[in-house]
Coordinates of C-alpha atoms and ligand atoms in Angstrom, one line a residue:
M2 CA -15.5 14.4 10.0
D3 CA -14.9 10.9 11.3
T4 CA -11.6 9.3 11.8
V5 CA -11.1 6.5 9.3
R6 CA -8.5 3.8 8.7
T7 CA -6.7 2.9 5.5
L8 CA -4.3 0.2 4.6
A9 CA -0.8 1.2 3.3
I10 CA 1.9 -1.1 2.0
I11 CA 5.5 -0.2 1.6
K12 CA 6.1 -2.5 -1.4
P13 CA 9.1 -4.8 -2.0
D14 CA 11.0 -2.3 -4.3
A15 CA 11.0 0.4 -1.6
V16 CA 12.0 -2.0 1.2
R17 CA 14.8 -3.5 -1.0
A18 CA 16.1 0.0 -1.9
G19 CA 16.3 1.0 1.8
N20 CA 13.5 3.6 1.5
A21 CA 11.2 2.1 4.2
G22 CA 12.4 4.4 6.9
K23 CA 12.0 7.5 4.7
V24 CA 8.4 6.5 3.9
L25 CA 7.7 5.9 7.6
S26 CA 9.2 9.3 8.3
M27 CA 6.9 10.9 5.7
I28 CA 3.9 9.2 7.3
E29 CA 4.8 10.5 10.7
G30 CA 5.3 14.0 9.3
S31 CA 1.9 13.9 7.6
G32 CA -0.1 13.8 10.8
L33 CA -1.6 10.4 10.0
A34 CA -1.7 8.1 13.0
L35 CA 0.2 4.8 12.7
E36 CA -2.0 2.1 14.3
A37 CA -0.4 -1.2 13.3
V38 CA 2.6 -2.4 11.3
R39 CA 3.6 -5.9 10.0
M40 CA 6.5 -6.9 7.9
F41 CA 6.2 -10.2 5.9
R42 CA 6.8 -11.7 2.4
L43 CA 3.7 -12.4 0.4
T44 CA 3.3 -15.6 -1.7
K45 CA 2.1 -15.3 -5.2
E46 CA -1.2 -16.8 -4.1
T47 CA -1.7 -14.3 -1.3
A48 CA -0.7 -11.4 -3.5
G49 CA -3.2 -12.7 -6.1
E50 CA -6.0 -12.8 -3.5
F51 CA -5.1 -9.3 -2.3
Y52 CA -5.1 -7.9 -5.9
A53 CA -8.1 -10.1 -7.1
V54 CA -9.8 -6.9 -8.5
H55 CA -7.0 -6.8 -11.1
R56 CA -7.3 -10.4 -12.2
G57 CA -7.4 -10.7 -16.0
K58 CA -5.5 -7.4 -16.6
S59 CA -2.4 -7.5 -18.7
F60 CA -0.1 -6.6 -15.7
Y61 CA -1.7 -9.0 -13.2
G62 CA 1.0 -11.8 -13.5
E63 CA 3.9 -9.3 -13.2
L64 CA 2.2 -7.6 -10.3
L65 CA 2.1 -10.9 -8.4
D66 CA 5.7 -11.6 -9.2
F67 CA 6.7 -8.2 -8.0
M68 CA 4.6 -8.2 -4.8
S69 CA 6.0 -11.6 -3.8
S70 CA 9.6 -10.7 -4.7
G71 CA 10.7 -9.7 -1.2
P72 CA 9.4 -8.5 2.1
C73 CA 6.9 -5.7 2.3
I74 CA 5.5 -3.7 5.2
A75 CA 1.8 -3.3 5.8
L76 CA 0.5 -0.5 7.9
V77 CA -2.8 0.7 9.2
L78 CA -3.0 4.5 9.1
S79 CA -5.9 6.5 10.6
G80 CA -7.1 10.1 10.8
E81 CA -9.7 12.3 9.3
N82 CA -9.9 11.6 5.6
A83 CA -7.0 9.1 5.9
I84 CA -7.8 7.3 2.7
T85 CA -7.5 10.4 0.5
R86 CA -4.7 11.9 2.5
W87 CA -2.6 8.7 2.1
R88 CA -3.3 8.5 -1.6
D89 CA -2.3 12.2 -1.9
L90 CA 0.9 11.5 -0.1
M91 CA 1.6 8.4 -2.3
G92 CA 1.0 10.3 -5.6
A93 CA -0.3 9.0 -8.9
T94 CA 0.1 5.3 -9.8
N95 CA 2.7 6.1 -12.4
P96 CA 5.6 7.9 -10.8
A97 CA 6.2 9.8 -14.0
S98 CA 2.9 11.6 -13.5
A99 CA 3.1 11.9 -9.7
A100 CA 3.3 15.3 -8.1
E101 CA 6.7 16.6 -6.8
G102 CA 7.4 15.5 -3.2
T103 CA 5.1 12.5 -3.2
I104 CA 6.4 9.0 -2.3
R105 CA 6.0 7.6 -5.8
K106 CA 7.7 10.6 -7.4
L107 CA 10.6 10.3 -4.9
Y108 CA 10.9 6.5 -4.6
G109 CA 9.0 4.9 -7.5
T110 CA 10.6 3.6 -10.6
N111 CA 7.8 3.0 -13.0
V112 CA 4.0 2.3 -13.1
Q113 CA 4.7 -1.2 -11.7
F114 CA 7.5 -0.6 -9.2
N115 CA 5.8 2.3 -7.5
A116 CA 6.9 1.9 -3.9
C117 CA 3.6 1.9 -2.1
H118 CA 0.0 0.8 -2.0
G119 CA -3.1 2.6 -0.5
S120 CA -6.7 1.6 -0.3
D121 CA -9.0 3.5 -2.6
A122 CA -12.4 3.7 -0.8
P123 CA -14.0 3.0 2.6
E124 CA -15.1 -0.5 1.8
T125 CA -11.8 -1.6 0.2
A126 CA -10.0 0.0 3.2
R127 CA -12.0 -2.1 5.6
A128 CA -11.5 -5.3 3.6
E129 CA -7.7 -4.6 3.1
V130 CA -7.1 -3.9 6.8
A131 CA -8.9 -7.1 7.7
F132 CA -6.9 -9.0 5.1
F133 CA -3.6 -8.4 6.9
F134 CA -4.5 -7.6 10.5
S135 CA -6.5 -9.8 12.8
G136 CA -8.8 -8.6 15.6
A137 CA -6.0 -9.6 18.1
E138 CA -3.6 -7.1 16.4
L139 CA -6.0 -4.2 16.0
P140 CA -9.1 -3.4 18.0
K141 CA -12.3 -2.8 16.0
S142 CA -12.7 0.8 15.1
Ligands
ADP13 P1 -3.0 2.1 -7.3 O1 -1.9 1.2 -6.7 O2 -2.5 3.5 -7.5 O3 -4.3 2.0 -6.6 P2 -4.0 0.3 -9.3 O4 -5.0 -0.2 -8.3 O5 -4.6 0.7 -10.7 O6 -3.1 1.5 -8.8 O7 -2.9 -0.9 -9.6 C1 -2.4 -1.7 -8.6 C2 -0.9 -1.8 -8.9 O8 -0.7 -2.6 -10.0 C3 -0.1 -0.5 -9.1 O9 0.2 0.1 -7.9 C4 1.1 -1.0 -9.8 O10 2.0 -1.6 -8.9 C5 0.5 -2.1 -10.7 N1 0.1 -1.5 -12.0 C6 -1.0 -0.7 -12.3 N2 -1.1 -0.4 -13.6 C7 0.0 -1.0 -14.2 C8 0.5 -1.1 -15.5 N3 -0.2 -0.5 -16.5 N4 1.6 -1.9 -15.8 C9 2.2 -2.5 -14.8 N5 1.8 -2.5 -13.5 C10 0.7 -1.8 -13.2
MG14 MG1 -5.6 0.4 -6.4

């Protein structure tokens, strides 16, 4: 199995609540490799571009307000099956349905304020990593 990369984001709710360190610790404990990290605050425009796939959905406007409400931390994780492994560690989108011990179960509040993001497929992972990290910050895989 090949090593792949995925994009993770510790969302503004988790940073604001002081849970970023705990999430990083869970990542380190999971065996996924941490390749790159950046902390920044998105604008509504940049958040809208990142979440363009959800444009037109009922929650899109609120999602942009949320994602631009404070600093977040974007990370590039890698390993065998990293995309699925990170999504498993995050848990279901809605924390109420997320499995025990997952990040969203532990630190999410509701389907919107759910603590973290993860790419959902190889193509989106490549595009999302490139969205936040330049070639100068991360060598080509
Ligand atoms: P995931 O983050 O698990 O890949 P989606 O791609 O479906 O989930 O949604 C992107 C983000 O939009 C979610 O993580 C969450 O913050 C927000 N979101 C999704 N569904 C809803 C909803 N029904 N109401 C409010 N916010 C939502
Ligand atoms: Mg998604």
